[in-house]
Coordinates of C-alpha atoms and ligand atoms in Angstrom, one line a residue:
M1 CA 0.0 0.0 0.0
R2 CA 1.2 3.5 -0.9
P3 CA 2.0 5.5 2.3
R4 CA -0.4 8.4 2.7
I5 CA 1.3 11.8 3.0
A6 CA -0.2 15.3 2.8
H7 CA 1.5 17.1 -0.1
D8 CA 1.1 20.8 -0.3
C9 CA 1.2 20.6 -4.1
D10 CA 1.8 18.2 -6.9
V11 CA 4.7 20.1 -8.6
L12 CA 7.2 22.2 -6.6
V13 CA 9.1 24.7 -8.8
V14 CA 12.2 26.3 -7.4
G15 CA 12.9 29.6 -9.1
G16 CA 10.6 32.4 -10.2
G17 CA 12.4 33.6 -13.3
I18 CA 10.9 33.3 -16.7
V19 CA 11.7 29.5 -17.1
G20 CA 10.2 28.5 -13.7
L21 CA 7.1 30.7 -14.3
S22 CA 6.7 29.4 -17.9
T23 CA 6.9 25.9 -16.5
A24 CA 4.2 26.6 -14.0
Y25 CA 2.1 28.2 -16.8
A26 CA 2.6 25.2 -19.1
I27 CA 1.7 22.7 -16.4
T28 CA -1.6 24.3 -15.4
R29 CA -2.5 24.6 -19.2
A30 CA -1.6 21.0 -20.0
A31 CA -3.1 19.5 -16.9
P32 CA -5.7 21.8 -15.3
G33 CA -6.2 21.0 -11.6
T34 CA -2.5 20.2 -11.1
R35 CA -1.4 22.0 -7.9
V36 CA 1.8 24.0 -8.6
T37 CA 3.8 26.0 -6.0
V38 CA 6.7 28.2 -7.1
L39 CA 9.3 29.1 -4.5
E40 CA 11.3 32.2 -5.2
K41 CA 13.9 33.5 -2.9
E42 CA 13.5 37.2 -3.9
P43 CA 10.6 39.5 -3.0
G44 CA 9.3 39.4 -6.6
P45 CA 9.7 37.6 -9.9
A46 CA 12.5 38.1 -12.5
R47 CA 15.1 39.8 -10.2
H48 CA 18.0 38.0 -11.8
Q49 CA 18.7 37.0 -15.4
T50 CA 15.1 37.5 -16.5
G51 CA 15.1 41.1 -15.4
R52 CA 18.7 42.0 -16.3
N53 CA 19.0 41.2 -20.0
S54 CA 19.0 42.9 -23.3
G55 CA 15.2 42.4 -23.8
V56 CA 15.7 41.0 -27.2
I57 CA 13.3 38.4 -28.8
H58 CA 15.9 36.5 -30.7
S59 CA 15.1 35.1 -34.2
G60 CA 17.1 31.9 -33.8
I61 CA 19.6 32.7 -36.5
Y62 CA 22.7 31.8 -34.5
Y63 CA 21.9 28.3 -33.4
R64 CA 22.9 24.9 -34.8
P65 CA 20.0 23.5 -36.9
G66 CA 18.2 20.8 -34.9
S67 CA 19.5 22.0 -31.6
L68 CA 17.1 22.8 -28.8
K69 CA 18.2 26.4 -29.0
A70 CA 17.4 26.7 -32.7
R71 CA 14.0 24.9 -32.5
Y72 CA 12.8 26.6 -29.3
A73 CA 14.1 30.1 -30.3
V74 CA 12.4 30.1 -33.7
R75 CA 9.1 28.7 -32.3
G76 CA 9.5 30.7 -29.0
A77 CA 10.1 34.1 -30.8
A78 CA 6.7 33.8 -32.6
E79 CA 5.0 32.6 -29.4
M80 CA 6.5 35.4 -27.4
V81 CA 5.2 38.0 -29.7
K82 CA 1.7 36.4 -29.5
F83 CA 1.9 36.2 -25.7
C84 CA 2.9 39.9 -25.4
A85 CA 0.1 40.9 -27.7
E86 CA -2.5 38.8 -25.8
Y87 CA -1.4 40.0 -22.4
G88 CA -0.7 43.6 -23.3
V89 CA 3.1 43.4 -22.7
A90 CA 5.1 46.2 -24.4
H91 CA 6.9 44.7 -27.4
A92 CA 7.8 45.4 -31.0
V93 CA 9.1 43.3 -34.0
T94 CA 12.0 45.6 -35.1
G95 CA 14.3 43.4 -37.1
K96 CA 18.1 43.7 -36.5
L97 CA 21.4 44.1 -38.3
I98 CA 24.4 41.9 -37.9
V99 CA 27.4 43.9 -39.2
A100 CA 30.9 42.7 -40.3
T101 CA 33.5 45.3 -39.6
S102 CA 36.6 43.4 -40.8
R103 CA 37.4 41.1 -43.8
A104 CA 38.0 38.2 -41.4
E105 CA 34.4 38.4 -40.3
L106 CA 32.9 38.1 -43.8
P107 CA 33.0 34.3 -44.1
R108 CA 31.4 34.0 -40.6
L109 CA 28.7 36.5 -41.7
H110 CA 28.1 34.4 -44.8
A111 CA 27.9 31.2 -42.6
L112 CA 25.2 33.0 -40.5
V113 CA 23.2 33.7 -43.7
Q114 CA 23.3 29.9 -44.5
R115 CA 22.4 29.0 -40.9
G116 CA 19.5 31.5 -40.9
R117 CA 18.1 30.0 -44.0
E118 CA 18.5 26.4 -42.6
N119 CA 16.5 27.6 -39.6
G120 CA 13.8 29.1 -41.8
I121 CA 14.6 32.7 -40.9
P122 CA 14.2 35.5 -43.5
V123 CA 17.5 37.1 -44.0
R124 CA 18.5 40.0 -46.3
E125 CA 22.2 40.5 -47.3
L126 CA 23.4 44.0 -47.4
G127 CA 26.5 45.7 -48.9
A128 CA 28.4 48.4 -47.1
A129 CA 26.3 51.2 -48.7
Q130 CA 23.0 49.5 -47.9
I131 CA 23.6 49.5 -44.1
A132 CA 22.7 53.2 -44.0
E133 CA 19.2 52.4 -45.2
Y134 CA 18.6 50.9 -41.8
E135 CA 21.2 52.6 -39.6
P136 CA 22.7 55.8 -41.0
E137 CA 25.4 56.1 -38.4
V138 CA 26.6 52.5 -38.4
R139 CA 29.6 51.5 -40.5
G140 CA 30.6 48.0 -41.8
L141 CA 31.9 46.1 -44.8
A142 CA 28.7 44.1 -45.1
A143 CA 25.7 43.2 -43.0
I144 CA 22.6 41.0 -42.8
H145 CA 19.1 42.1 -41.8
V146 CA 17.1 39.7 -39.9
G147 CA 13.4 40.5 -40.0
T148 CA 11.9 38.5 -37.2
T149 CA 14.0 39.9 -34.2
G150 CA 12.1 41.9 -31.7
I151 CA 12.1 43.5 -28.2
C152 CA 10.0 43.2 -25.2
D153 CA 9.8 43.6 -21.4
Y154 CA 10.6 40.2 -20.0
T155 CA 10.0 41.2 -16.4
D156 CA 6.4 42.1 -17.4
V157 CA 6.2 38.8 -19.3
A158 CA 7.2 37.0 -16.1
R159 CA 4.6 38.8 -14.1
H160 CA 1.9 37.8 -16.5
L161 CA 3.1 34.2 -16.6
A162 CA 2.9 34.1 -12.8
D163 CA -0.7 35.5 -12.8
A164 CA -2.0 33.4 -15.7
S165 CA -0.5 30.2 -14.3
G166 CA -2.8 30.2 -11.3
A167 CA 0.1 28.7 -9.3
E168 CA 0.8 29.5 -5.7
I169 CA 3.9 31.7 -5.8
R170 CA 5.8 32.2 -2.5
Y171 CA 8.3 35.0 -2.6
G172 CA 11.1 35.3 0.0
A173 CA 11.3 31.5 0.0
R174 CA 14.9 30.4 -0.5
V175 CA 15.2 26.7 -0.7
V176 CA 18.1 25.5 1.5
Q177 CA 17.4 21.8 2.0
V178 CA 15.7 19.1 -0.1
D179 CA 14.6 15.8 1.2
R180 CA 13.6 13.3 -1.5
R181 CA 12.2 9.9 -0.5
P182 CA 11.2 7.0 -2.7
R183 CA 7.4 7.0 -3.2
L184 CA 6.9 9.8 -0.7
G185 CA 7.9 12.7 -2.9
V186 CA 10.0 15.8 -2.1
A187 CA 10.1 18.0 1.0
V188 CA 12.0 21.3 0.8
R189 CA 12.9 23.6 3.7
T190 CA 13.3 27.3 3.1
A191 CA 15.7 29.6 4.8
R192 CA 12.8 30.9 7.0
G193 CA 12.2 27.3 8.2
D194 CA 9.0 26.6 6.3
V195 CA 8.6 23.1 4.9
V196 CA 6.8 22.6 1.6
R197 CA 6.0 19.1 0.3
G198 CA 5.4 18.2 -3.3
R199 CA 5.3 15.0 -5.4
V200 CA 7.8 16.2 -8.0
L201 CA 10.4 18.9 -7.9
V202 CA 11.3 21.2 -10.8
N203 CA 14.6 23.0 -10.5
C204 CA 14.7 26.3 -12.4
A205 CA 17.1 28.1 -10.1
G206 CA 19.1 29.8 -12.8
L207 CA 22.5 30.9 -11.4
H208 CA 22.0 28.4 -8.5
C209 CA 20.6 25.4 -10.5
D210 CA 23.6 23.1 -9.9
E211 CA 23.5 23.8 -6.2
V212 CA 19.8 22.9 -6.1
A213 CA 20.4 19.8 -8.1
R214 CA 23.0 18.7 -5.5
L215 CA 20.7 19.6 -2.6
T216 CA 18.2 17.1 -4.2
G217 CA 20.9 14.5 -4.3
D218 CA 21.5 14.4 -8.1
D219 CA 24.9 15.0 -9.6
P220 CA 24.5 17.6 -12.3
G221 CA 27.8 16.8 -13.9
M222 CA 28.3 20.5 -14.6
R223 CA 28.9 23.7 -12.7
I224 CA 27.5 27.1 -13.2
V225 CA 30.3 29.6 -13.9
P226 CA 28.8 33.1 -13.7
F227 CA 29.8 35.5 -16.5
R228 CA 28.8 39.1 -15.9
G229 CA 27.6 41.3 -18.8
E230 CA 28.1 45.0 -18.3
Y231 CA 26.0 47.6 -20.0
Y232 CA 26.1 51.3 -20.8
E233 CA 23.3 53.5 -21.8
L234 CA 23.8 55.6 -24.9
A235 CA 23.4 59.3 -24.0
R236 CA 22.6 60.1 -27.7
P237 CA 20.1 57.4 -28.5
E238 CA 19.4 59.1 -31.8
L239 CA 22.6 57.5 -33.1
V240 CA 20.9 54.1 -33.3
R241 CA 17.4 53.3 -34.7
G242 CA 17.1 49.6 -33.8
L243 CA 19.3 46.7 -33.0
V244 CA 22.9 46.4 -34.2
Y245 CA 25.1 43.4 -33.5
P246 CA 28.6 42.4 -34.4
V247 CA 29.5 39.0 -36.0
P248 CA 29.9 36.7 -33.0
D249 CA 32.9 34.6 -32.3
P250 CA 31.6 31.0 -32.8
A251 CA 34.0 29.7 -30.0
F252 CA 31.8 31.4 -27.4
P253 CA 28.1 31.3 -26.6
F254 CA 28.0 35.1 -26.2
L255 CA 27.0 37.4 -29.0
G256 CA 29.4 40.3 -28.5
V257 CA 28.7 43.9 -27.4
H258 CA 25.6 45.1 -29.3
L259 CA 23.5 48.2 -29.5
T260 CA 19.8 47.6 -28.7
R261 CA 17.0 50.2 -28.6
G262 CA 14.9 48.8 -25.8
I263 CA 11.2 49.0 -25.3
D264 CA 11.8 52.0 -23.1
G265 CA 13.3 53.9 -26.1
G266 CA 16.8 54.0 -24.6
V267 CA 19.7 52.4 -26.4
H268 CA 21.7 49.8 -24.3
V269 CA 25.3 49.1 -25.2
G270 CA 26.6 45.7 -24.0
P271 CA 27.0 43.2 -22.6
N272 CA 30.6 42.2 -22.5
A273 CA 31.5 38.9 -20.7
V274 CA 33.7 38.9 -17.6
P275 CA 34.0 36.3 -14.8
A276 CA 31.8 37.3 -11.9
L277 CA 33.2 36.9 -8.4
A278 CA 29.8 35.8 -7.1
R279 CA 26.8 34.2 -8.7
E280 CA 24.9 37.4 -8.3
G281 CA 28.1 39.5 -8.6
Y282 CA 26.7 42.5 -10.5
G283 CA 29.9 44.5 -10.0
W284 CA 33.6 43.9 -9.2
G285 CA 32.9 44.8 -5.6
V286 CA 30.6 41.8 -5.0
V287 CA 32.7 38.9 -3.9
R288 CA 31.4 35.7 -2.3
P289 CA 34.3 33.7 -1.1
R290 CA 32.4 30.4 -0.9
E291 CA 31.0 30.7 -4.4
L292 CA 34.3 31.9 -5.8
A293 CA 36.1 29.0 -4.2
G294 CA 33.5 26.7 -5.8
T295 CA 34.2 28.2 -9.3
L296 CA 38.0 28.0 -8.8
G297 CA 37.8 24.5 -7.5
W298 CA 36.0 23.3 -10.6
P299 CA 38.5 21.9 -13.2
G300 CA 36.4 23.2 -16.1
S301 CA 37.0 26.8 -15.0
W302 CA 40.8 26.5 -15.3
R303 CA 40.5 24.8 -18.6
I304 CA 38.4 27.7 -20.0
A305 CA 40.9 30.1 -18.6
R306 CA 43.8 28.3 -20.3
R307 CA 41.9 27.9 -23.6
H308 CA 40.5 31.3 -23.9
W309 CA 42.9 33.6 -22.0
R310 CA 43.4 35.9 -24.9
Y311 CA 39.7 36.6 -25.4
G312 CA 39.2 36.9 -21.6
A313 CA 42.0 39.4 -21.4
G314 CA 40.4 41.6 -24.0
E315 CA 37.0 41.4 -22.2
L316 CA 38.7 42.3 -18.8
R317 CA 40.4 45.3 -20.4
R318 CA 37.1 46.5 -21.8
S319 CA 35.6 46.0 -18.3
V320 CA 38.1 48.1 -16.4
S321 CA 38.7 50.7 -19.1
K322 CA 35.8 52.6 -20.5
G323 CA 38.1 53.9 -23.2
A324 CA 38.8 50.4 -24.4
F325 CA 35.0 49.6 -24.3
T326 CA 34.2 52.8 -26.3
Q327 CA 36.9 51.8 -28.8
A328 CA 35.2 48.4 -29.4
V329 CA 31.8 50.1 -29.9
R330 CA 33.3 52.6 -32.3
R331 CA 34.0 49.8 -34.8
L332 CA 30.3 49.7 -35.4
L333 CA 29.4 53.2 -34.5
P334 CA 32.3 55.6 -35.2
E335 CA 30.4 58.6 -33.9
V336 CA 30.3 57.3 -30.3
A337 CA 32.6 59.1 -27.8
D338 CA 33.5 58.2 -24.2
G339 CA 31.0 60.7 -22.8
D340 CA 28.2 59.1 -24.7
L341 CA 28.3 56.0 -22.6
V342 CA 26.6 56.1 -19.2
P343 CA 27.0 53.1 -16.9
A344 CA 23.9 51.0 -16.5
A345 CA 22.8 47.9 -14.5
A346 CA 24.7 44.7 -15.3
G347 CA 23.4 41.1 -15.6
V348 CA 25.1 37.8 -14.8
R349 CA 24.7 34.8 -17.1
A350 CA 24.3 31.3 -15.7
Q351 CA 26.7 29.4 -18.0
A352 CA 27.0 25.6 -17.5
V353 CA 30.6 24.4 -17.8
L354 CA 31.6 20.7 -17.9
R355 CA 34.5 19.3 -16.0
D356 CA 36.6 19.3 -19.2
G357 CA 36.1 23.0 -19.7
T358 CA 33.3 22.7 -22.4
L359 CA 31.0 25.7 -22.3
V360 CA 27.6 23.9 -22.7
D361 CA 26.1 25.5 -25.8
D362 CA 22.6 24.0 -25.9
F363 CA 19.8 24.1 -23.3
L364 CA 20.3 21.3 -20.9
I365 CA 17.4 19.6 -19.0
R366 CA 18.1 16.5 -16.9
E367 CA 15.9 14.3 -14.8
G368 CA 16.4 12.5 -11.5
A369 CA 13.9 10.5 -9.5
R370 CA 10.9 12.8 -9.0
A371 CA 13.0 15.8 -10.2
V372 CA 13.5 17.7 -13.4
H373 CA 16.5 20.0 -13.5
V374 CA 17.0 22.9 -15.9
L375 CA 20.8 23.0 -15.9
N376 CA 21.6 25.4 -18.8
A377 CA 19.2 28.1 -19.9
P378 CA 21.3 31.0 -21.1
S379 CA 20.4 33.3 -23.9
P380 CA 18.0 32.9 -25.8
A381 CA 16.1 31.2 -23.0
A382 CA 14.0 34.2 -22.4
T383 CA 12.9 34.2 -26.0
A384 CA 12.5 30.4 -25.9
S385 CA 10.8 30.3 -22.5
L386 CA 7.4 29.2 -23.6
P387 CA 8.6 26.1 -25.5
I388 CA 11.2 25.4 -22.7
G389 CA 8.4 25.6 -20.1
R390 CA 6.3 23.1 -22.1
E391 CA 9.1 20.6 -22.3
V392 CA 9.9 20.9 -18.6
A393 CA 6.2 20.6 -17.8
R394 CA 5.9 17.5 -20.0
R395 CA 8.7 15.8 -18.1
A396 CA 7.3 16.9 -14.7
L397 CA 3.8 15.6 -15.6
S398 CA 5.3 12.3 -16.8
A399 CA 7.2 12.0 -13.5
L400 CA 3.9 12.8 -11.7
A401 CA 2.0 10.1 -13.6
Q402 CA 4.6 7.5 -12.6
G403 CA 3.4 8.0 -9.0
Ligands
FAD1 C1 23.3 40.0 -19.7 C2 22.3 39.1 -20.3 C3 21.7 39.4 -21.5 C4 20.7 38.5 -22.0 N1 20.0 38.9 -23.1 C5 19.0 38.1 -23.5 C6 18.1 38.5 -24.6 O1 18.3 39.6 -25.1 N2 17.2 37.7 -25.0 C7 17.0 36.4 -24.5 O2 16.1 35.7 -24.9 N3 17.8 36.0 -23.4 C8 18.7 36.9 -22.9 N4 19.4 36.5 -21.8 C9 19.2 35.2 -21.2 C10 17.9 35.2 -20.4 O3 17.9 36.3 -19.6 C11 18.0 33.9 -19.5 O4 18.2 32.8 -20.3 C12 16.7 33.7 -18.8 O5 16.3 34.9 -18.1 C13 16.9 32.5 -17.8 O6 15.7 32.5 -17.0 P1 15.7 31.6 -15.7 O7 14.3 31.6 -15.2 O8 16.4 30.3 -16.0 O9 16.8 32.3 -14.7 P2 16.6 33.5 -13.7 O10 15.8 34.6 -14.3 O11 17.9 33.8 -13.2 O12 15.6 32.9 -12.6 C14 16.1 32.0 -11.6 C15 15.4 32.3 -10.3 O13 15.7 31.3 -9.3 C16 15.7 31.9 -8.1 N5 16.5 31.0 -7.2 C17 17.8 30.6 -7.3 N6 18.1 29.8 -6.2 C18 17.0 29.7 -5.5 C19 16.7 29.0 -4.3 N7 17.6 28.2 -3.7 N8 15.4 29.0 -3.8 C20 14.4 29.8 -4.4 N9 14.7 30.5 -5.5 C21 15.9 30.5 -6.1 C22 16.4 33.2 -8.4 O14 16.2 34.2 -7.4 C23 15.9 33.6 -9.7 O15 14.8 34.5 -9.6 C24 20.4 37.3 -21.3 C25 21.0 37.0 -20.1 C26 21.9 37.9 -19.5 C27 22.5 37.6 -18.2

C-alpha cells in the first residue's frame, strides 16, 4: 500500500524567473487541476537573469540547426510576440542588423546567412552602402538584416506568466534543503524554516541550479560559472534606430557587445562577458568567497581560462577601461565618444561548464527521480521560455504520472 502523505502541491518549482514561471504556466494549461507551487527567494519575480538582460526576442539565426536552441528560439520568438500581444506586454518586432567590420568576419557573416536559411529565418544580405538604409550612423563592410527579431519587457512577461499560471507563488522563500524519499515525494525547507511538500520537484534556479540539483541528491555533472555582462546606456540614443550586433565569435556562446534600442526607447550598449566573483556578482565589488572557491575548485573553470585567456584578457580590459570599451563600440558606431556611454545595470549569465572546460552550448534539461533540473538556460532562453516551459512541464507531468 502506498504511504499516505499530505502534499502541499503536486509540482514544486524552485525559481521564479521566466523559465520557472513558464513551466508553472505550461503545467496548469496542459493538466488543469494540477497544484503547482513556485518558491522564489527574492521578494518578486524576475530579479536576476530575466530582469537583467537585453530584452531581445531572438530570431534563432545563430543556433545549430536541430539544436534545442534553434528549435525553441524560432518557435519561441513567434509565441513570445503572440503572448505579449495577448497580455498587453510592451513589445515590437523591429528586425536587426548583424554587421561585419573586418574582412576576417565576412566568411562568418556568410555562414550566418546559411544558418538562418536552414533555420527558416528570413535574412537579407546588405553591402556596405545599404547599411545606411537601416542605420545611417553604423559602418561596416557588409551586413545582414534579420526581419523577425524583436524586443519586449521580460519582467512584465514573467509577471503575466505568474498570474496566468494560477500557481501559488511564494516570494522570499529560499530553498536551502531538499529531502527526497522514494514514493513519498519531495520536501523542501526554506531559509525561514517553512517546509513545503510536493510530489515532483522542478529546478529552475538559474544561477543556482547546480546547487539545487546537488541539494536534491542528483549529480548535475556541470557547474554554473557566472559571467557578468556589463551595460552602458547611450546618452545620444538618436545615433541608433534599432538593434545592431557584431558578428559573434563561434567559439563562445556570447553574442558580443551590441546596441539595442529597448522597449523604453533607450539604447543599451553591451553586454561584455567577464567572470563574476559571485553568482549574483553585479559589480567587481561583489565577492562571495564560498562561491568563488567553488568556481575556482571546478577543473572546467581552469580549462576555460587556459583555452580562452586571450579573449578573456580583452574582455577584462574593456571592463576596467571605459576607453577600451568605447573603442570596441566605435568599430560599429564611429560617432560614439567616451562621454556618450553612461554606466547601466549589469546582468550575470548562468553558464554551465563541464569538468573538461566545455561551455555547454545548448539548453540542458536533466531528470532525476521525481525531479527535473534545468541546468543550462542561457540566452536565448527568455525568447524560448514558452517552449522550454512546455518541455519541462511534459517531463514533470510524466514523473507525476509514474506516481
Ligand atoms: C546580460 C544578459 C543578457 C541577456 N540577453 C537576452 C536577450 O536579449 N534575449 C534572451 O532571450 N535572453 C537573454 N538572456 C538570457 C535570459 O535572460 C535567460 O536565459 C533567462 O532569463 C533565464 O531564466 P531563468 O528563469 O532560467 O533564470 P533567472 O531569471 O535567473 O531565474 C532563476 C530564479 O531562481 C531563483 N532562485 C535561485 N536559487 C533559489 C533557491 N535556492 N530558492 C528559491 N529561488 C531560487 C532566483 O532568485 C531567480 O529568480 C540574457 C542574459 C543575460 C545575463
